[in-house]
Coordinates of C-alpha atoms in Angstrom, one line a residue:
X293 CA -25.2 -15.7 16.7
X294 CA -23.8 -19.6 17.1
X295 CA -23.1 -20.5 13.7
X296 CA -21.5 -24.2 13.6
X297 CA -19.3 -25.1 10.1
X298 CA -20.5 -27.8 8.0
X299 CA -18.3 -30.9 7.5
X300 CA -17.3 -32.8 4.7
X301 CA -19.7 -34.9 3.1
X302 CA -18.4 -38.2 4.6
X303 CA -18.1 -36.5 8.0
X304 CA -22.0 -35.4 8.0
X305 CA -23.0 -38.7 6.7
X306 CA -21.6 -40.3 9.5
X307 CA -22.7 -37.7 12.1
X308 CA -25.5 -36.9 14.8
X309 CA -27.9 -35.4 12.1
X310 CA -27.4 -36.4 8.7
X311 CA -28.8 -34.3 5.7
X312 CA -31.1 -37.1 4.4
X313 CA -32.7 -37.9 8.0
X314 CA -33.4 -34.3 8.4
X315 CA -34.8 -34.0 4.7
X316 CA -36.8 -36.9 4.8
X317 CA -38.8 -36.1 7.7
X318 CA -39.0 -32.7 6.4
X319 CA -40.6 -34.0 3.2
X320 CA -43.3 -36.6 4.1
X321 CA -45.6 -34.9 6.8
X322 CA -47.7 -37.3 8.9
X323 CA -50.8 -35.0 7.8
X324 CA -51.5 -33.0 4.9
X325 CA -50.1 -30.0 3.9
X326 CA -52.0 -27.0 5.7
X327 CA -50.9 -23.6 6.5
X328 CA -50.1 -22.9 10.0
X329 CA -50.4 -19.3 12.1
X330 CA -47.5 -18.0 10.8
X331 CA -49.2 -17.6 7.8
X332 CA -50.6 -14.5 8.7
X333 CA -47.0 -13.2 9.5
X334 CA -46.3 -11.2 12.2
X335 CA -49.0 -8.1 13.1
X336 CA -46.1 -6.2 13.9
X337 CA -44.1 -6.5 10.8
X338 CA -42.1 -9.3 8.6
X339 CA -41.7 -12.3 10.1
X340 CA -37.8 -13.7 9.1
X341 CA -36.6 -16.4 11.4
X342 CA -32.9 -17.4 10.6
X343 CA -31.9 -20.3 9.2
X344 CA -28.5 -22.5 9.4
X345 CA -27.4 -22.9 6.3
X346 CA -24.4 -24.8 7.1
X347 CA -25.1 -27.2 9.3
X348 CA -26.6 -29.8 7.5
X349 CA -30.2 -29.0 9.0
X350 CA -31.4 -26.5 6.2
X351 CA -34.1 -29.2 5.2
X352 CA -36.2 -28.3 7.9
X353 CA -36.8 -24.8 6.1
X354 CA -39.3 -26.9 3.4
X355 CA -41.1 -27.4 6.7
X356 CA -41.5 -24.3 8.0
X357 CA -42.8 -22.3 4.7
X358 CA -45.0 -25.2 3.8
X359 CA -46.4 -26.4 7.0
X360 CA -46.3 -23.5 8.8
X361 CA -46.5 -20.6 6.6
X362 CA -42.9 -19.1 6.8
X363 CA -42.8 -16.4 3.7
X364 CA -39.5 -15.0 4.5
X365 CA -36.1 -16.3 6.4
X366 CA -32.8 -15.2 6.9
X367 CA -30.4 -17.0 5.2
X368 CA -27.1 -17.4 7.7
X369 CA -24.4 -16.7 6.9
X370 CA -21.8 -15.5 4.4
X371 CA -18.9 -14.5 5.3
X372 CA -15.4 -12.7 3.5
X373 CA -12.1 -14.2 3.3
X374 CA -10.3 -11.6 2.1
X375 CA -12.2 -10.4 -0.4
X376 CA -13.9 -13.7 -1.3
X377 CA -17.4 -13.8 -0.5
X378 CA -17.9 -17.5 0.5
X379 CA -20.5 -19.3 3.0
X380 CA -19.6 -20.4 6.4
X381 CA -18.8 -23.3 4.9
X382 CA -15.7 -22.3 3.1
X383 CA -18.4 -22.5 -0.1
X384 CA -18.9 -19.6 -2.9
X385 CA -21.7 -17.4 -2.9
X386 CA -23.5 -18.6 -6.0
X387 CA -21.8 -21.6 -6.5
X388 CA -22.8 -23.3 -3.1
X389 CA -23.8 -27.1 -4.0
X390 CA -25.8 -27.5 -1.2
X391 CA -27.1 -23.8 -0.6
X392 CA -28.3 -22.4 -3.4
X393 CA -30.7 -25.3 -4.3
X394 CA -32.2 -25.1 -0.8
X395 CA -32.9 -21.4 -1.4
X396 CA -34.2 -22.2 -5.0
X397 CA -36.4 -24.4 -3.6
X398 CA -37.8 -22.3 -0.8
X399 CA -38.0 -19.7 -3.6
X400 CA -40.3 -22.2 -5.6
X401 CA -42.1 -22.8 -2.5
X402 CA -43.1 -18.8 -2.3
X403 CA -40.6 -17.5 0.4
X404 CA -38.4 -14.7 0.1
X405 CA -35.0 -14.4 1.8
X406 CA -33.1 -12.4 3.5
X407 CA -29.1 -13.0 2.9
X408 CA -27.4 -12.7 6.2
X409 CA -23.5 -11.7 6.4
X410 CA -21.4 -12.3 9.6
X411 CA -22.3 -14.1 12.4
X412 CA -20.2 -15.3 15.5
X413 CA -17.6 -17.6 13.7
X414 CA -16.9 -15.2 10.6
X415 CA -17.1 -11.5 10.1
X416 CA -19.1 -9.6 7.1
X417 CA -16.6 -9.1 3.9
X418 CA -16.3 -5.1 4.6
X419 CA -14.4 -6.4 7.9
X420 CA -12.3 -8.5 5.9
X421 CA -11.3 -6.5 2.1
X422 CA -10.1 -3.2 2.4
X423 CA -11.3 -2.8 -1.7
X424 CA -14.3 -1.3 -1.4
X425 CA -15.0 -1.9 -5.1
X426 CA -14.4 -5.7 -4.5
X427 CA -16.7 -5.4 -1.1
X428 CA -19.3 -3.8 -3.1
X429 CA -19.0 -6.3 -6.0
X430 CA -19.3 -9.3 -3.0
X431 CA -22.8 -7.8 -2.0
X432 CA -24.0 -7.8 -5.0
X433 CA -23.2 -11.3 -6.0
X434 CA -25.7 -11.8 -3.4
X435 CA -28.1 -9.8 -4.8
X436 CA -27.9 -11.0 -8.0
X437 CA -27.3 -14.9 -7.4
X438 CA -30.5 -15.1 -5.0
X439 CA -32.5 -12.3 -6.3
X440 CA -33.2 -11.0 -3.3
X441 CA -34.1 -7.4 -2.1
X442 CA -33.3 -7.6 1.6
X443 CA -29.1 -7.8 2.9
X444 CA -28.6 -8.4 6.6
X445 CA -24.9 -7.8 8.3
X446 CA -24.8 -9.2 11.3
X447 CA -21.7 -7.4 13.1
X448 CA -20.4 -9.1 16.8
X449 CA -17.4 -10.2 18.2
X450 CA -14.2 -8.2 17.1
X451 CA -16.3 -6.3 14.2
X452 CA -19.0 -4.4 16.4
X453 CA -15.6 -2.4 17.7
X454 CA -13.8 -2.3 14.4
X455 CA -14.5 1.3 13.3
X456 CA -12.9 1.2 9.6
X457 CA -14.8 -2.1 8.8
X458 CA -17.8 -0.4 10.1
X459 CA -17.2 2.6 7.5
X460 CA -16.7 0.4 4.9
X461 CA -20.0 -1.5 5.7
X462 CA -22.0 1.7 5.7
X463 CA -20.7 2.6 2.7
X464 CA -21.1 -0.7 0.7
X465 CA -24.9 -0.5 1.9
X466 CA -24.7 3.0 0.2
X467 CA -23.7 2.3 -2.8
X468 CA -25.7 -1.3 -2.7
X469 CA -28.9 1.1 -2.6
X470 CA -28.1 3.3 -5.0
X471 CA -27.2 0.5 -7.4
X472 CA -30.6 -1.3 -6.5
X473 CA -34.0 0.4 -5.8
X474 CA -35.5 -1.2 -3.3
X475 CA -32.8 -2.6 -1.3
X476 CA -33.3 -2.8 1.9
X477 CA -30.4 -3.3 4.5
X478 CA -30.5 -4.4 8.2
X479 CA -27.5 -4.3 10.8
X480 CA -27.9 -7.1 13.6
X481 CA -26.0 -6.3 16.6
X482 CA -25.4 -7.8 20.2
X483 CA -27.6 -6.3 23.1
X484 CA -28.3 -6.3 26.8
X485 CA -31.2 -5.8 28.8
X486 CA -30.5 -2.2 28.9
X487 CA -29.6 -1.8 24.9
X488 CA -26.8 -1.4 22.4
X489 CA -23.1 -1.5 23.7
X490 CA -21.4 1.6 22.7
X491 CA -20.1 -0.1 20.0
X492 CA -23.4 -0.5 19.0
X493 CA -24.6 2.8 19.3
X494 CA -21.6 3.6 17.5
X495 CA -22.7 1.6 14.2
X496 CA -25.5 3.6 14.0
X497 CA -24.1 6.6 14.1
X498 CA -21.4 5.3 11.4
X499 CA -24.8 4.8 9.3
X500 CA -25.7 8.6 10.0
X501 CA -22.1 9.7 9.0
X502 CA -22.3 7.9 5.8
X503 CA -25.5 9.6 4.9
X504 CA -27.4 5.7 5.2
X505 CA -30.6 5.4 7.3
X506 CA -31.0 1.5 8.5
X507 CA -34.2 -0.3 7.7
X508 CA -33.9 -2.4 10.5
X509 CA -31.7 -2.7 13.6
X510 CA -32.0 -6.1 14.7
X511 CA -30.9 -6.8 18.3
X512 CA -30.1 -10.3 19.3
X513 CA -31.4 -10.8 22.6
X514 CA -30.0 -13.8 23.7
X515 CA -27.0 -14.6 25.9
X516 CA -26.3 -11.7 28.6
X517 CA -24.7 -13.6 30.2
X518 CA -26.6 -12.7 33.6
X519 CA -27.3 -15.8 35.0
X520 CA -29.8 -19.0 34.1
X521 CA -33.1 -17.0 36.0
X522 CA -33.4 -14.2 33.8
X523 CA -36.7 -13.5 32.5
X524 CA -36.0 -14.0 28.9
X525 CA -38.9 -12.4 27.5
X526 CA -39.0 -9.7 30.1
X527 CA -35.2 -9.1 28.6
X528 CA -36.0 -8.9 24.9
X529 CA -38.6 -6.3 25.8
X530 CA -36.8 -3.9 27.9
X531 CA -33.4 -4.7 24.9
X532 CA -36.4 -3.4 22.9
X533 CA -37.5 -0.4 24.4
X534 CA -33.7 0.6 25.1
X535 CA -32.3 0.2 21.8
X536 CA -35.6 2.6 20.3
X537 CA -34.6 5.5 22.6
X538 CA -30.5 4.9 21.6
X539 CA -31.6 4.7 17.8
X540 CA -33.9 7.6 18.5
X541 CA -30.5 9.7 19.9
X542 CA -28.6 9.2 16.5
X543 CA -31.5 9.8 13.9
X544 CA -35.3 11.5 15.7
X545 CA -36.4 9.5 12.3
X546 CA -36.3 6.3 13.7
X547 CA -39.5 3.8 15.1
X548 CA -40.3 0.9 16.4
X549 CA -40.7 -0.2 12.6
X550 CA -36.9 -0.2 12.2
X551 CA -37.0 -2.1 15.0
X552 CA -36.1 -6.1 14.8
X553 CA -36.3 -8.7 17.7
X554 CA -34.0 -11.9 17.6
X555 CA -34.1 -14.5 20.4
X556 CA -32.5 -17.7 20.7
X557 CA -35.1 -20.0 21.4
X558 CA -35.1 -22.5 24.1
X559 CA -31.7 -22.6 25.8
X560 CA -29.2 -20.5 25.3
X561 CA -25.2 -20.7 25.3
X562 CA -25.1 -19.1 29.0
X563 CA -27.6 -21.5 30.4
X564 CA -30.4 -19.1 30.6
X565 CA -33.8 -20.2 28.7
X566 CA -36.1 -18.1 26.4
X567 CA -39.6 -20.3 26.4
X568 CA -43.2 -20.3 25.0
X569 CA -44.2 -18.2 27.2
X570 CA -41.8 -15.7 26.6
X571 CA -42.4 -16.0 22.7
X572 CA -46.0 -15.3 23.5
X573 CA -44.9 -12.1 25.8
X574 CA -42.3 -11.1 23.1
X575 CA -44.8 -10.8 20.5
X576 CA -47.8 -9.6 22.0
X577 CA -44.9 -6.6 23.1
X578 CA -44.0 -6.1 19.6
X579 CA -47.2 -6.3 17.7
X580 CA -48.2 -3.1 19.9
X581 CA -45.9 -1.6 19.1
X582 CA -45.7 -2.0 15.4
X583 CA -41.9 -3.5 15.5
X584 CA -40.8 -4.3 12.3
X585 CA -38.8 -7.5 12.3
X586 CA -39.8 -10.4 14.8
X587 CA -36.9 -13.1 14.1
X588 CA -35.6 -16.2 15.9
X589 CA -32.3 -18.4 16.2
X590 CA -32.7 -20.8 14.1
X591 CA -35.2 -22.9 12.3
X592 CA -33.2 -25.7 12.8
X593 CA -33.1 -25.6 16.5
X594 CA -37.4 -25.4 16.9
X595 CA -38.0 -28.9 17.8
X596 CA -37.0 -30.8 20.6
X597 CA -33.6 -32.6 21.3
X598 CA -35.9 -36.1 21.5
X599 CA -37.5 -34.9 18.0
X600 CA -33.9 -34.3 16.4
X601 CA -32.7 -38.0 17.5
X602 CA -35.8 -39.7 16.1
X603 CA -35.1 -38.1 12.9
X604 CA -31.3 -38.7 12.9
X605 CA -30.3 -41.5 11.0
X606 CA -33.6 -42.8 11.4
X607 CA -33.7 -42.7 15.2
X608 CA -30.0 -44.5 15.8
X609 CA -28.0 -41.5 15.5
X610 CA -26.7 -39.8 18.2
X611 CA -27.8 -36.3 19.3
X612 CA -26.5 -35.8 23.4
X613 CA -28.8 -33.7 25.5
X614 CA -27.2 -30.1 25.6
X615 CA -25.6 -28.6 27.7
X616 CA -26.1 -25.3 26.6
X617 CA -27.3 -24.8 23.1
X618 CA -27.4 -26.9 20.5
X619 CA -27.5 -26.6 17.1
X620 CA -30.5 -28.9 16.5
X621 CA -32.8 -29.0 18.8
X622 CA -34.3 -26.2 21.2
X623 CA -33.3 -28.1 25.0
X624 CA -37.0 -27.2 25.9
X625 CA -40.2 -29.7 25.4
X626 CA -42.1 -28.3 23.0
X627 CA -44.2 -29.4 19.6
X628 CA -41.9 -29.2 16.3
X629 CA -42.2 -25.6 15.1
X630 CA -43.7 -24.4 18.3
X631 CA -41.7 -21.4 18.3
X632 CA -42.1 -20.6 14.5
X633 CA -45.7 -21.1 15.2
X634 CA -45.4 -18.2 18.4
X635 CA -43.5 -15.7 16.9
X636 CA -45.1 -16.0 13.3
X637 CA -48.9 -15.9 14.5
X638 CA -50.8 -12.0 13.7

C-alpha cells in the first residue's frame, strides 16, 4: 500500500496539511459526540481500517473511534533498516514522538491496534536482518511498546518474491506466538481479480512449511492495474472468492474467517475508482460469508479533497486535486467518514 514519508517538522508546518489543521478539526466536532454504524463493527468479523501514521494526518484517527465507533485500526507501518525496527519515518519503534502518543491516546479512547510492518516504500525487518534473534527481538518491541495482541506484515514489491525473507518472517511469527499467547498474526499481500500471484500463494505455503497457520490473509484489492472501468467492488469480491480456494489448496483448514478485505477507497493509483457503492457491495459480500477482516486504505484518505483543503491551514493551504491517489483525501464526493461508516456498519 501507498505509504508517503513524513517530513521534518518545519517542512510539514509549512505544507498542504499541517498536523494542527488536521487535529484541530479532528478535536472540536460541530455536533456532539455520538457513536456512528461502525460501532457495531463489522457482521463479518473485525473491522481494522489502516491508518497513516506518517503522514502528518494521524489526527483524524481521534475522529473515527469517537465519532464513528472505530474499535480497532491498523497502525501503518514499521519498517527494518537493517535490523533496526524504525517507522516509515526513519523514527524508533517505542520511542516515536509523534506515534506513540497518537496510539496512547486512541488506546485511552478504547481502540485496539493492530501494528502493521512493510508497506510499499519499506519492507518488513525479516526482509531486511538476517539475525533472526534480532528480527524476533524487533517484533516484540512492538508487542511490548504498544501492548498489542495482533502483528500485521504487509509483504509487496521485492519481498512477496524474496523467499529467505519470507522464511524468516514465518519463523519470527513462530516464535512471536509461542512467546505470547494469544498473538495473532496476519500476512497482507497484493492481489488480482483472479487471486494471489504465485508469489503469494507461495507465502502461504512458507507458513505451512514453518509449521504456522495465518490468522488472517489480507488481500489488498486495489490497483490491478486493468484499466479506470473496472468494477471495483465486483473485483474485491471475485480477489475474495479466489484467494479462499488458493488458501484452501495449501491448508483444507482455512475459511472465509482467515479471510481479510483491503480496498483503497475512492481513487486509486491506476486511475480506477472503488466507491460507496462498492463499499456497500463489498460488505454485504463479506458479511455472508463470515470474512474475518473488512479493512480499508487509509483513515486519512476518507473525506473529500474539498474537505482536506478547508481543514488545511485553516482553509489557505494547498491540497491539488489528484491525479491519482492522494494521501489525504478520497478524489470521490462523499460525507467525511463515509467509507469508515460503509465498511464498519453490522
Amino acid at each position: 500500500m501507498r505509504k508517503p514519508i513524513r517530513t521534518a517538522l518545519a517542512t510539514a508546518a509549512a505544507g498542504a496539511l499541517s498536523v494542527v489543521g488536521i487535529t484541530a478539526a479532528a478535536a472540536s466536532p460541530a455536533h456532539p459526540q455520538t457513536v456512528g454504524p461502525a460501532a457495531q463493527l463489522n457482521a463479518a468479523g473485525e473491522f481494522a481500517p489502516y491508518v497513516d501514521m506518517s503522514n502528518s494526518g494521524e489526527g483524524l484517527l481521534d475522529t473515527a473511534i469517537t465519532d464513528h465507533g472505530v474499535k480497532t485500526y491498523t497502525a501503518a507501518f514499521t519498517i527494518g533498516a537493517g535490523c533496526d525496527n524504525i517507522w516509515g519515518d526513519t523514527l524508533p519503534v517505542g520511542n516515536d514522538p509523534y506515534t506513540d502518543p497518537e496510539i496512547a491516546k486512541a488506546k485511552s479512547e478504547g481502540a485496539d491496534v493492530i501494528i502493521s510492518s512493510g508497506g510499499a516504500s519499506g519492507q518488513p525487518l525479516a526482509f531486511t536482518c538476517t539475525d533472526q534473534s534480532k528480527i524476533d527481538a524487533g517484533y516484540q518491541k512492538e508487542i511490548t511498546a504498544y501492548g498489542t495482541t495482533s502483528l500485521d506484515f504487509d509483504i509487496e514489491g521485492a519481498a512477496v518474491a524474496d523467499a529467505a525473507g519470507v522464511a524468516r518472517q514465518m519463523t519470527a511469527i513462530k516464535d512471536l506466538k509461542a512467546k505470547n499467547p494469544g498473538l495473532t498474526a496476519s500476512v497482507t499481500l497484493p492481489v488480482l481479480p483472479d487471486g494471489l500471484t504465485a508469489d503469494g500463494v507461495n507465502v502461504l505455503k512458507a507458513a505451512k512449511t514453518a509449521g504456522v497457520t495465518l490468522d488472517n490473509v489480507n488481500i489488498m484489492t486495489m490497483d490491478y492495474g486493468q484499466g479506470t472501468g473496472t468494477d471495483m467492488g465486483a473485483a474485491a469480491i471475485s480477489a475474495g472468492k479466489a484467494t479462499l480456494a488458493q488458501m484452501q489448496s495449501v491448508d483444507s483448514g482455512y475459511t472465509y474467517a482467515n479471510l481479510g478485505i483491503t480496498p483503497m477507497i475512492g481513487v486509486n493509483d491506476d486511475g480506477s475508482v472503488f466507491s460507496l457503492a462498492d463499499a456497500a457491495s463489498v460488505v454485504s459480500w463479506a458479511k455472508s460469508n463470515g470474512v474475518g477482516r473488512m479493512s480499508y486504505w487509509s483513515v486519512s484518505r476518507d473525506q473529500s479533497c474539498s474537505a482536506a483543503r478547508a481543514t488545511a491551514k485553516g482553509g489557505t493551504g494547498s491540497v491539488p486535486t489528484p491525479r491519482g491517489a492522494s494521501p489525504v483525501c478520497s478524489g470521490v464526493p462523499q460525507s467525511p467518514f463515509a467509507f469508515t461508516d460503509a465498511l464498519g456498519k453490522g
